[in-house]
Amino acid sequence: MTGAPNRESLIDKFGRTIDYVRISITDRCDFRCVYCMSEDMQFLPRNEILTLEELGVIGKTFVEMGVKKIRLTGGEPLVRQNCIKLIQELGALKDLEELAITTNGSQLEKLAPEIKNAGVKRINISLDSLLPEKFKSLTRTGNLHQVLRGIEAARSVGFERIKINSVILKNRNEKEVIPLTKFAIANGLDITFIEEMPLGVIDSHDRAEVYYSSDKIKGDLETVFTLSATNESTGGPAKYFKLPDSTTRIGFISPHSHNFCGDCNRVRVTVEGRLLLCLGQEHSIDLREIVRKWPGRTDPLKTAIKKSMSIKPEGHTFDLNEQPIIFRHMSHTGG
Ligand code: SAM
Ligand code: SF4
């Protein structure tokens, strides 16, 4: 689908076109992944989080400003009550080329058909281990079998593409890289390995100690598979490789070893309506104030969003050896 010629476009002061928005629709989650949350998380009070209607208006406004892709995330987006209503509303926006979801998979067994019918073509499902005990120790509260049933449900409704996301930590799950890749190949899925990012204070490990680089993961994979580089992109920061005789693509998101900021095309909206211009910086504007002052209106939002382009930073400055400078957890940020 091509956008109408008179649609606006969002361009930041470094000349990057912003056509991708990740919207966190809840900060809550049924898991407590060790790299994402602390065990004892405080969640936002209800009145501080945007309603589904407010999230819908914000999504629509971005699409009218040239955004082609929206990813719903969280927290766990599929635990938000009535999330399907929002998914349907955004899925019906005719100028939106792609509506995607990132999920931990726990609710997919139940919701996969409705998500597919609402127009979602691609989903990302997080999976860091195929060993039940290890999966439990990484997610603290997750149940591997429930997630595997969710993946199966997603496969059977026929999404165009399903991608597994795996965060790899040294001495925790780096031995899972090959089994996870074999699982992806056997099930016709893509898989992306992610370097852990220092977002928020966590209590389970020292992030520098568990750092396992994308190059190490690639080296491990090359003991078994032949990887060839591609220029393919899914509009995000991953770099992809192909395998012979397989549709599976293997991606790497490498904030530490291969900075991806130069071609950044995205911004994030947190569930309390903070428009974050960069994952790894605090530059932001408050959209909640605007959407609550002028309910249902897109023009005041457009003015603010356009202005925000002048404060989008050049890139993140993550340093695993320093205390986190970003106190937001990934679950709050919208990964
Ligand atoms: N709950 C959903 C899920 O887990 O897929 C969506 C939200 S989660 C914050 C989005 C992605 O961020 C997941 O793939 C998760 O593994 C990843 N993630 C969370 N914390 C991270 C961190 N500190 N560094 C890198 N990736 C992280
Ligand atoms: Fe929940 Fe996703 Fe964070 Fe895990 S990574 S705690 S599933 S939001």
mmCIF file of C-alpha atoms and ligand atoms in Angstrom:
data_model
loop_
_atom_site.group_PDB
_atom_site.id
_atom_site.type_symbol
_atom_site.label_atom_id
_atom_site.label_comp_id
_atom_site.label_asym_id
_atom_site.label_seq_id
_atom_site.Cartn_x
_atom_site.Cartn_y
_atom_site.Cartn_z
ATOM 1 C CA MET A 1 0.000 0.000 0.000
ATOM 2 C CA THR A 2 1.420 3.432 -0.811
ATOM 3 C CA GLY A 3 0.676 6.511 1.247
ATOM 4 C CA ALA A 4 -1.283 9.462 -0.143
ATOM 5 C CA PRO A 5 1.108 11.911 -1.848
ATOM 6 C CA ASN A 6 0.130 14.783 0.454
ATOM 7 C CA ARG A 7 0.945 12.944 3.688
ATOM 8 C CA GLU A 8 3.330 14.772 5.948
ATOM 9 C CA SER A 9 6.677 13.307 6.875
ATOM 10 C CA LEU A 10 8.765 13.458 10.018
ATOM 11 C CA ILE A 11 12.431 14.314 9.545
ATOM 12 C CA ASP A 12 14.842 14.915 12.421
ATOM 13 C CA LYS A 13 17.687 17.424 12.514
ATOM 14 C CA PHE A 14 20.147 14.769 11.289
ATOM 15 C CA GLY A 15 18.034 14.214 8.175
ATOM 16 C CA ARG A 16 16.668 10.858 9.306
ATOM 17 C CA THR A 17 13.083 10.125 8.291
ATOM 18 C CA ILE A 18 11.003 8.775 11.154
ATOM 19 C CA ASP A 19 8.432 6.347 9.843
ATOM 20 C CA TYR A 20 8.317 3.750 12.614
ATOM 21 C CA VAL A 21 6.727 4.120 16.061
ATOM 22 C CA ARG A 22 6.777 1.624 18.889
ATOM 23 C CA ILE A 23 3.906 2.111 21.285
ATOM 24 C CA SER A 24 3.939 0.584 24.743
ATOM 25 C CA ILE A 25 0.333 -0.198 25.604
ATOM 26 C CA THR A 26 0.998 -1.336 29.172
ATOM 27 C CA ASP A 27 3.912 -1.350 31.606
ATOM 28 C CA ARG A 28 2.543 -4.507 33.232
ATOM 29 C CA CYS A 29 3.611 -8.030 32.446
ATOM 30 C CA ASP A 30 2.982 -11.581 33.569
ATOM 31 C CA PHE A 31 6.746 -12.337 33.369
ATOM 32 C CA ARG A 32 9.657 -10.741 35.234
ATOM 33 C CA CYS A 33 12.574 -11.376 32.855
ATOM 34 C CA VAL A 34 15.851 -10.853 34.696
ATOM 35 C CA TYR A 35 17.325 -8.442 32.132
ATOM 36 C CA CYS A 36 14.120 -6.405 31.830
ATOM 37 C CA MET A 37 12.641 -6.009 35.317
ATOM 38 C CA SER A 38 13.562 -6.259 38.930
ATOM 39 C CA GLU A 39 11.714 -8.904 40.922
ATOM 40 C CA ASP A 40 9.680 -6.385 42.808
ATOM 41 C CA MET A 41 8.416 -3.908 40.202
ATOM 42 C CA GLN A 42 6.264 -0.868 40.856
ATOM 43 C CA PHE A 43 3.752 -0.295 38.088
ATOM 44 C CA LEU A 44 2.119 2.983 37.099
ATOM 45 C CA PRO A 45 -1.165 4.011 38.713
ATOM 46 C CA ARG A 46 -4.178 3.570 36.387
ATOM 47 C CA ASN A 47 -4.895 7.280 35.979
ATOM 48 C CA GLU A 48 -1.394 7.864 34.627
ATOM 49 C CA ILE A 49 -1.695 5.424 31.767
ATOM 50 C CA LEU A 50 -3.319 6.315 28.483
ATOM 51 C CA THR A 51 -6.716 4.841 27.695
ATOM 52 C CA LEU A 52 -7.079 2.644 24.613
ATOM 53 C CA GLU A 53 -8.911 5.538 22.926
ATOM 54 C CA GLU A 54 -6.023 7.934 23.659
ATOM 55 C CA LEU A 55 -3.517 5.379 22.352
ATOM 56 C CA GLY A 56 -5.661 5.030 19.224
ATOM 57 C CA VAL A 57 -5.642 8.791 18.556
ATOM 58 C CA ILE A 58 -1.872 8.932 19.003
ATOM 59 C CA GLY A 59 -1.378 6.013 16.599
ATOM 60 C CA LYS A 60 -3.665 7.597 14.009
ATOM 61 C CA THR A 61 -1.848 10.946 14.324
ATOM 62 C CA PHE A 62 1.524 9.355 13.633
ATOM 63 C CA VAL A 63 0.140 7.579 10.572
ATOM 64 C CA GLU A 64 -1.199 10.888 9.260
ATOM 65 C CA MET A 65 2.359 12.215 9.734
ATOM 66 C CA GLY A 66 3.916 9.607 7.452
ATOM 67 C CA VAL A 67 4.522 6.733 9.859
ATOM 68 C CA LYS A 68 4.308 3.442 7.960
ATOM 69 C CA LYS A 69 4.950 0.955 10.723
ATOM 70 C CA ILE A 70 3.617 0.709 14.268
ATOM 71 C CA ARG A 71 4.770 -1.948 16.702
ATOM 72 C CA LEU A 72 2.695 -2.543 19.832
ATOM 73 C CA THR A 73 4.765 -3.593 22.788
ATOM 74 C CA GLY A 74 5.049 -3.121 26.527
ATOM 75 C CA GLY A 75 5.259 -4.632 29.177
ATOM 76 C CA GLU A 76 3.282 -7.483 27.753
ATOM 77 C CA PRO A 77 0.867 -5.882 25.264
ATOM 78 C CA LEU A 78 -1.482 -8.859 25.212
ATOM 79 C CA VAL A 79 -2.225 -8.703 28.948
ATOM 80 C CA ARG A 80 -3.819 -5.267 28.548
ATOM 81 C CA GLN A 81 -7.570 -5.695 28.843
ATOM 82 C CA ASN A 82 -9.370 -5.182 25.514
ATOM 83 C CA CYS A 83 -6.067 -4.806 23.636
ATOM 84 C CA ILE A 84 -7.769 -6.411 20.632
ATOM 85 C CA LYS A 85 -9.984 -3.328 20.278
ATOM 86 C CA LEU A 86 -6.908 -1.122 19.816
ATOM 87 C CA ILE A 87 -5.249 -3.646 17.501
ATOM 88 C CA GLN A 88 -8.377 -3.648 15.318
ATOM 89 C CA GLU A 89 -8.569 0.149 15.282
ATOM 90 C CA LEU A 90 -4.938 0.557 14.228
ATOM 91 C CA GLY A 91 -5.154 -2.381 11.826
ATOM 92 C CA ALA A 92 -7.938 -0.533 9.986
ATOM 93 C CA LEU A 93 -5.835 2.606 9.285
ATOM 94 C CA LYS A 94 -5.468 2.527 5.545
ATOM 95 C CA ASP A 95 -2.140 4.345 5.303
ATOM 96 C CA LEU A 96 -0.453 2.122 7.880
ATOM 97 C CA GLU A 97 1.655 -0.364 5.935
ATOM 98 C CA GLU A 98 2.534 -2.593 8.847
ATOM 99 C CA LEU A 99 1.117 -3.223 12.284
ATOM 100 C CA ALA A 100 3.352 -5.514 14.328
ATOM 101 C CA ILE A 101 3.388 -6.827 17.878
ATOM 102 C CA THR A 102 6.163 -7.927 20.207
ATOM 103 C CA THR A 103 4.934 -10.419 22.789
ATOM 104 C CA ASN A 104 6.221 -12.939 25.276
ATOM 105 C CA GLY A 105 3.772 -15.423 23.730
ATOM 106 C CA SER A 106 1.901 -16.260 26.931
ATOM 107 C CA GLN A 107 -1.494 -15.138 25.576
ATOM 108 C CA LEU A 108 -1.109 -16.249 21.974
ATOM 109 C CA GLU A 109 -2.810 -19.577 22.365
ATOM 110 C CA LYS A 110 -5.990 -17.627 23.060
ATOM 111 C CA LEU A 111 -5.494 -14.438 21.011
ATOM 112 C CA ALA A 112 -3.571 -15.426 17.852
ATOM 113 C CA PRO A 113 -6.675 -15.705 15.594
ATOM 114 C CA GLU A 114 -8.099 -12.314 16.648
ATOM 115 C CA ILE A 115 -4.724 -10.637 16.220
ATOM 116 C CA LYS A 116 -4.355 -12.077 12.737
ATOM 117 C CA ASN A 117 -7.913 -11.065 11.792
ATOM 118 C CA ALA A 118 -7.224 -7.516 13.001
ATOM 119 C CA GLY A 119 -4.588 -7.175 10.270
ATOM 120 C CA VAL A 120 -1.340 -7.985 12.071
ATOM 121 C CA LYS A 121 0.940 -9.742 9.606
ATOM 122 C CA ARG A 122 4.126 -10.165 11.608
ATOM 123 C CA ILE A 123 4.776 -10.852 15.242
ATOM 124 C CA ASN A 124 7.903 -11.121 17.344
ATOM 125 C CA ILE A 125 7.864 -13.630 20.178
ATOM 126 C CA SER A 126 10.506 -13.562 22.900
ATOM 127 C CA LEU A 127 12.087 -16.902 23.753
ATOM 128 C CA ASP A 128 15.457 -17.186 25.490
ATOM 129 C CA SER A 129 15.629 -20.914 26.210
ATOM 130 C CA LEU A 130 14.030 -24.206 25.235
ATOM 131 C CA LEU A 131 14.836 -25.758 28.610
ATOM 132 C CA PRO A 132 11.867 -25.392 31.005
ATOM 133 C CA GLU A 133 13.974 -24.750 34.107
ATOM 134 C CA LYS A 134 16.248 -22.275 32.395
ATOM 135 C CA PHE A 135 13.258 -20.531 30.835
ATOM 136 C CA LYS A 136 11.738 -20.220 34.290
ATOM 137 C CA SER A 137 14.956 -18.884 35.799
ATOM 138 C CA LEU A 138 15.251 -16.216 33.073
ATOM 139 C CA THR A 139 11.610 -15.121 33.091
ATOM 140 C CA ARG A 140 11.063 -15.813 36.827
ATOM 141 C CA THR A 141 7.336 -16.467 36.301
ATOM 142 C CA GLY A 142 7.073 -17.742 32.723
ATOM 143 C CA ASN A 143 5.988 -21.189 31.614
ATOM 144 C CA LEU A 144 7.859 -22.498 28.582
ATOM 145 C CA HIS A 145 5.117 -24.902 27.512
ATOM 146 C CA GLN A 146 2.513 -22.150 27.480
ATOM 147 C CA VAL A 147 4.778 -20.048 25.251
ATOM 148 C CA LEU A 148 5.510 -22.980 22.924
ATOM 149 C CA ARG A 149 1.760 -23.568 22.580
ATOM 150 C CA GLY A 150 1.420 -19.855 21.813
ATOM 151 C CA ILE A 151 4.067 -20.102 19.086
ATOM 152 C CA GLU A 152 2.245 -23.095 17.624
ATOM 153 C CA ALA A 153 -1.056 -21.175 17.666
ATOM 154 C CA ALA A 154 0.628 -18.272 15.866
ATOM 155 C CA ARG A 155 2.040 -20.635 13.238
ATOM 156 C CA SER A 156 -1.283 -22.277 12.656
ATOM 157 C CA VAL A 157 -3.180 -19.028 12.009
ATOM 158 C CA GLY A 158 -0.642 -18.220 9.299
ATOM 159 C CA PHE A 159 1.102 -14.937 10.134
ATOM 160 C CA GLU A 160 3.271 -13.823 7.210
ATOM 161 C CA ARG A 161 6.333 -13.890 9.385
ATOM 162 C CA ILE A 162 7.064 -14.862 12.982
ATOM 163 C CA LYS A 163 10.337 -13.876 14.562
ATOM 164 C CA ILE A 164 11.850 -15.174 17.767
ATOM 165 C CA ASN A 165 13.724 -12.607 19.882
ATOM 166 C CA SER A 166 16.402 -13.977 22.217
ATOM 167 C CA VAL A 167 18.439 -11.924 24.659
ATOM 168 C CA ILE A 168 21.677 -13.833 25.262
ATOM 169 C CA LEU A 169 23.563 -13.593 28.562
ATOM 170 C CA LYS A 170 26.945 -15.194 29.265
ATOM 171 C CA ASN A 171 26.775 -18.133 31.682
ATOM 172 C CA ARG A 172 22.981 -17.999 31.605
ATOM 173 C CA ASN A 173 21.794 -18.991 28.137
ATOM 174 C CA GLU A 174 24.610 -18.676 25.585
ATOM 175 C CA LYS A 175 24.474 -22.454 25.090
ATOM 176 C CA GLU A 176 20.891 -21.989 23.868
ATOM 177 C CA VAL A 177 21.942 -20.179 20.704
ATOM 178 C CA ILE A 178 22.240 -23.304 18.560
ATOM 179 C CA PRO A 179 19.119 -25.126 19.879
ATOM 180 C CA LEU A 180 17.063 -21.932 19.469
ATOM 181 C CA THR A 181 18.297 -21.546 15.890
ATOM 182 C CA LYS A 182 17.474 -25.179 15.108
ATOM 183 C CA PHE A 183 14.008 -24.612 16.595
ATOM 184 C CA ALA A 184 13.532 -21.543 14.374
ATOM 185 C CA ILE A 185 14.624 -23.455 11.266
ATOM 186 C CA ALA A 186 12.419 -26.468 12.051
ATOM 187 C CA ASN A 187 9.381 -24.202 12.499
ATOM 188 C CA GLY A 188 10.007 -21.793 9.606
ATOM 189 C CA LEU A 189 10.619 -18.804 11.906
ATOM 190 C CA ASP A 190 13.184 -16.001 11.864
ATOM 191 C CA ILE A 191 15.334 -15.444 14.914
ATOM 192 C CA THR A 192 17.124 -12.372 16.252
ATOM 193 C CA PHE A 193 19.735 -12.369 18.984
ATOM 194 C CA ILE A 194 19.861 -9.234 21.126
ATOM 195 C CA GLU A 195 22.700 -7.837 23.241
ATOM 196 C CA GLU A 196 21.411 -6.844 26.654
ATOM 197 C CA MET A 197 20.953 -3.091 27.091
ATOM 198 C CA PRO A 198 21.490 -1.221 30.364
ATOM 199 C CA LEU A 199 17.954 0.064 30.862
ATOM 200 C CA GLY A 200 16.759 0.428 34.430
ATOM 201 C CA VAL A 201 18.170 -0.965 37.643
ATOM 202 C CA ILE A 202 17.843 -4.734 37.898
ATOM 203 C CA ASP A 203 18.740 -6.967 40.815
ATOM 204 C CA SER A 204 19.722 -10.316 39.317
ATOM 205 C CA HIS A 205 23.111 -9.743 37.686
ATOM 206 C CA ASP A 206 25.863 -7.342 36.743
ATOM 207 C CA ARG A 207 25.152 -6.461 33.127
ATOM 208 C CA ALA A 208 28.833 -6.085 32.207
ATOM 209 C CA GLU A 209 29.638 -9.563 33.547
ATOM 210 C CA VAL A 210 27.018 -11.310 31.438
ATOM 211 C CA TYR A 211 27.745 -9.414 28.234
ATOM 212 C CA TYR A 212 27.865 -11.833 25.288
ATOM 213 C CA SER A 213 28.506 -10.040 22.009
ATOM 214 C CA SER A 214 26.755 -10.603 18.699
ATOM 215 C CA ASP A 215 30.135 -11.549 17.195
ATOM 216 C CA LYS A 216 30.511 -14.331 19.777
ATOM 217 C CA ILE A 217 27.004 -15.592 19.017
ATOM 218 C CA LYS A 218 27.736 -15.497 15.303
ATOM 219 C CA GLY A 219 30.980 -17.408 15.910
ATOM 220 C CA ASP A 220 29.073 -20.066 17.876
ATOM 221 C CA LEU A 221 26.506 -20.380 15.093
ATOM 222 C CA GLU A 222 29.210 -20.718 12.459
ATOM 223 C CA THR A 223 30.465 -23.885 14.114
ATOM 224 C CA VAL A 224 27.231 -25.480 12.852
ATOM 225 C CA PHE A 225 25.619 -23.274 10.183
ATOM 226 C CA THR A 226 26.787 -21.348 7.128
ATOM 227 C CA LEU A 227 25.641 -17.753 7.435
ATOM 228 C CA SER A 228 25.617 -15.339 4.519
ATOM 229 C CA ALA A 229 25.056 -11.614 4.965
ATOM 230 C CA THR A 230 21.998 -9.953 3.405
ATOM 231 C CA ASN A 231 20.917 -6.341 3.058
ATOM 232 C CA GLU A 232 17.404 -7.255 4.116
ATOM 233 C CA SER A 233 15.746 -5.114 6.727
ATOM 234 C CA THR A 234 12.507 -5.348 8.650
ATOM 235 C CA GLY A 235 12.621 -1.623 9.365
ATOM 236 C CA GLY A 236 14.320 -2.127 12.742
ATOM 237 C CA PRO A 237 17.939 -2.180 13.937
ATOM 238 C CA ALA A 238 18.713 -5.862 13.229
ATOM 239 C CA LYS A 239 21.343 -6.967 10.717
ATOM 240 C CA TYR A 240 20.310 -10.178 8.960
ATOM 241 C CA PHE A 241 22.036 -13.304 7.678
ATOM 242 C CA LYS A 242 20.616 -16.138 5.576
ATOM 243 C CA LEU A 243 21.116 -19.862 5.740
ATOM 244 C CA PRO A 244 21.350 -22.152 2.725
ATOM 245 C CA ASP A 245 18.181 -24.188 2.047
ATOM 246 C CA SER A 246 16.110 -22.413 4.688
ATOM 247 C CA THR A 247 13.726 -19.462 4.804
ATOM 248 C CA THR A 248 14.955 -18.640 8.328
ATOM 249 C CA ARG A 249 16.802 -15.350 8.692
ATOM 250 C CA ILE A 250 19.147 -14.837 11.596
ATOM 251 C CA GLY A 251 19.348 -11.290 12.931
ATOM 252 C CA PHE A 252 21.590 -9.519 15.402
ATOM 253 C CA ILE A 253 20.714 -6.428 17.415
ATOM 254 C CA SER A 254 24.027 -5.161 18.678
ATOM 255 C CA PRO A 255 23.746 -1.880 20.556
ATOM 256 C CA HIS A 256 27.217 -2.318 22.060
ATOM 257 C CA SER A 257 29.279 -3.941 19.342
ATOM 258 C CA HIS A 258 27.710 -2.446 16.174
ATOM 259 C CA ASN A 259 25.960 0.803 16.936
ATOM 260 C CA PHE A 260 22.711 1.109 14.960
ATOM 261 C CA CYS A 261 21.863 4.777 15.524
ATOM 262 C CA GLY A 262 23.077 6.186 12.189
ATOM 263 C CA ASP A 263 20.003 5.016 10.334
ATOM 264 C CA CYS A 264 17.517 5.296 13.191
ATOM 265 C CA ASN A 265 13.990 5.644 11.801
ATOM 266 C CA ARG A 266 11.975 5.271 14.985
ATOM 267 C CA VAL A 267 10.575 6.827 18.140
ATOM 268 C CA ARG A 268 8.701 5.320 21.078
ATOM 269 C CA VAL A 269 5.601 6.228 23.039
ATOM 270 C CA THR A 270 5.388 5.003 26.624
ATOM 271 C CA VAL A 271 2.061 4.016 28.101
ATOM 272 C CA GLU A 272 1.872 7.259 30.058
ATOM 273 C CA GLY A 273 2.168 9.147 26.782
ATOM 274 C CA ARG A 274 5.784 10.163 26.869
ATOM 275 C CA LEU A 275 7.186 10.411 23.359
ATOM 276 C CA LEU A 276 10.759 9.153 23.705
ATOM 277 C CA LEU A 277 13.003 10.301 20.913
ATOM 278 C CA CYS A 278 15.735 7.713 21.668
ATOM 279 C CA LEU A 279 15.776 4.377 23.484
ATOM 280 C CA GLY A 280 18.981 5.271 25.293
ATOM 281 C CA GLN A 281 18.413 8.950 26.144
ATOM 282 C CA GLU A 282 15.826 10.874 28.120
ATOM 283 C CA HIS A 283 14.826 13.439 25.450
ATOM 284 C CA SER A 284 11.050 13.347 25.388
ATOM 285 C CA ILE A 285 7.823 15.299 25.197
ATOM 286 C CA ASP A 286 4.535 14.741 27.000
ATOM 287 C CA LEU A 287 1.748 13.686 24.640
ATOM 288 C CA ARG A 288 -0.651 12.779 27.460
ATOM 289 C CA GLU A 289 -1.081 16.386 28.467
ATOM 290 C CA ILE A 290 -2.028 17.256 24.886
ATOM 291 C CA VAL A 291 -4.306 14.307 24.221
ATOM 292 C CA ARG A 292 -6.162 15.011 27.491
ATOM 293 C CA LYS A 293 -6.461 18.740 26.842
ATOM 294 C CA TRP A 294 -7.863 18.235 23.310
ATOM 295 C CA PRO A 295 -9.530 14.803 23.408
ATOM 296 C CA GLY A 296 -9.786 13.112 20.026
ATOM 297 C CA ARG A 297 -7.984 15.944 18.165
ATOM 298 C CA THR A 298 -4.937 15.237 16.060
ATOM 299 C CA ASP A 299 -3.783 18.780 15.179
ATOM 300 C CA PRO A 300 -2.321 19.759 18.578
ATOM 301 C CA LEU A 301 -0.528 16.391 18.710
ATOM 302 C CA LYS A 302 0.866 16.958 15.236
ATOM 303 C CA THR A 303 2.312 20.333 16.178
ATOM 304 C CA ALA A 304 4.067 18.846 19.225
ATOM 305 C CA ILE A 305 5.346 15.766 17.397
ATOM 306 C CA LYS A 306 6.730 17.847 14.554
ATOM 307 C CA LYS A 307 8.533 20.099 17.050
ATOM 308 C CA SER A 308 9.983 17.088 18.881
ATOM 309 C CA MET A 309 12.063 16.196 15.812
ATOM 310 C CA SER A 310 14.469 18.983 16.740
ATOM 311 C CA ILE A 311 15.389 17.241 20.009
ATOM 312 C CA LYS A 312 15.864 13.696 18.709
ATOM 313 C CA PRO A 313 19.436 12.858 19.781
ATOM 314 C CA GLU A 314 22.049 11.507 17.415
ATOM 315 C CA GLY A 315 22.285 8.205 19.299
ATOM 316 C CA HIS A 316 22.502 6.277 22.545
ATOM 317 C CA THR A 317 25.584 6.291 24.773
ATOM 318 C CA PHE A 318 25.189 2.897 26.467
ATOM 319 C CA ASP A 319 28.169 1.865 28.595
ATOM 320 C CA LEU A 320 27.932 -1.459 30.411
ATOM 321 C CA ASN A 321 30.727 -0.508 32.781
ATOM 322 C CA GLU A 322 28.935 2.555 34.094
ATOM 323 C CA GLN A 323 25.876 2.763 36.306
ATOM 324 C CA PRO A 324 22.798 2.945 34.057
ATOM 325 C CA ILE A 325 22.055 6.485 33.006
ATOM 326 C CA ILE A 326 18.590 5.391 31.974
ATOM 327 C CA PHE A 327 16.414 4.487 34.928
ATOM 328 C CA ARG A 328 13.470 3.408 32.806
ATOM 329 C CA HIS A 329 13.178 -0.358 32.493
ATOM 330 C CA MET A 330 12.744 -1.849 29.018
ATOM 331 C CA SER A 331 9.227 -2.882 30.053
ATOM 332 C CA HIS A 332 8.412 0.759 30.684
ATOM 333 C CA THR A 333 10.214 2.037 27.605
ATOM 334 C CA GLY A 334 8.530 -0.284 25.116
ATOM 335 C CA GLY A 335 11.195 -2.587 23.665
HETATM 336 N N1 SAM B 1 6.728 -8.457 26.720
HETATM 337 C C1 SAM B 1 7.034 -8.477 25.336
HETATM 338 C C2 SAM B 1 8.192 -9.400 25.049
HETATM 339 O O1 SAM B 1 8.879 -9.804 25.972
HETATM 340 O O2 SAM B 1 8.413 -9.682 23.871
HETATM 341 C C3 SAM B 1 7.284 -7.109 24.756
HETATM 342 C C4 SAM B 1 8.076 -6.138 25.571
HETATM 343 S S1 SAM B 1 9.764 -6.580 25.827
HETATM 344 C C5 SAM B 1 10.352 -5.201 26.755
HETATM 345 C C6 SAM B 1 10.423 -6.361 24.199
HETATM 346 C C7 SAM B 1 11.756 -6.986 23.934
HETATM 347 O O3 SAM B 1 12.731 -6.344 24.706
HETATM 348 C C8 SAM B 1 11.831 -8.470 24.270
HETATM 349 O O4 SAM B 1 12.276 -9.192 23.147
HETATM 350 C C9 SAM B 1 12.842 -8.527 25.384
HETATM 351 O O5 SAM B 1 13.582 -9.710 25.338
HETATM 352 C C10 SAM B 1 13.680 -7.303 25.113
HETATM 353 N N2 SAM B 1 14.369 -6.773 26.291
HETATM 354 C C11 SAM B 1 13.874 -6.523 27.509
HETATM 355 N N3 SAM B 1 14.811 -5.980 28.318
HETATM 356 C C12 SAM B 1 15.943 -5.888 27.585
HETATM 357 C C13 SAM B 1 17.247 -5.397 27.838
HETATM 358 N N4 SAM B 1 17.600 -4.883 29.004
HETATM 359 N N5 SAM B 1 18.147 -5.437 26.822
HETATM 360 C C14 SAM B 1 17.807 -5.934 25.595
HETATM 361 N N6 SAM B 1 16.584 -6.395 25.288
HETATM 362 C C15 SAM B 1 15.659 -6.386 26.276
HETATM 363 FE FE1 SF4 B 2 7.758 -8.914 30.393
HETATM 364 FE FE2 SF4 B 2 8.757 -8.746 27.945
HETATM 365 FE FE3 SF4 B 2 10.005 -7.577 30.007
HETATM 366 FE FE4 SF4 B 2 9.990 -10.199 29.849
HETATM 367 S S1 SF4 B 2 10.937 -8.810 28.382
HETATM 368 S S2 SF4 B 2 9.532 -8.978 31.692
HETATM 369 S S3 SF4 B 2 8.072 -10.596 28.958
HETATM 370 S S4 SF4 B 2 8.046 -7.031 29.229
#
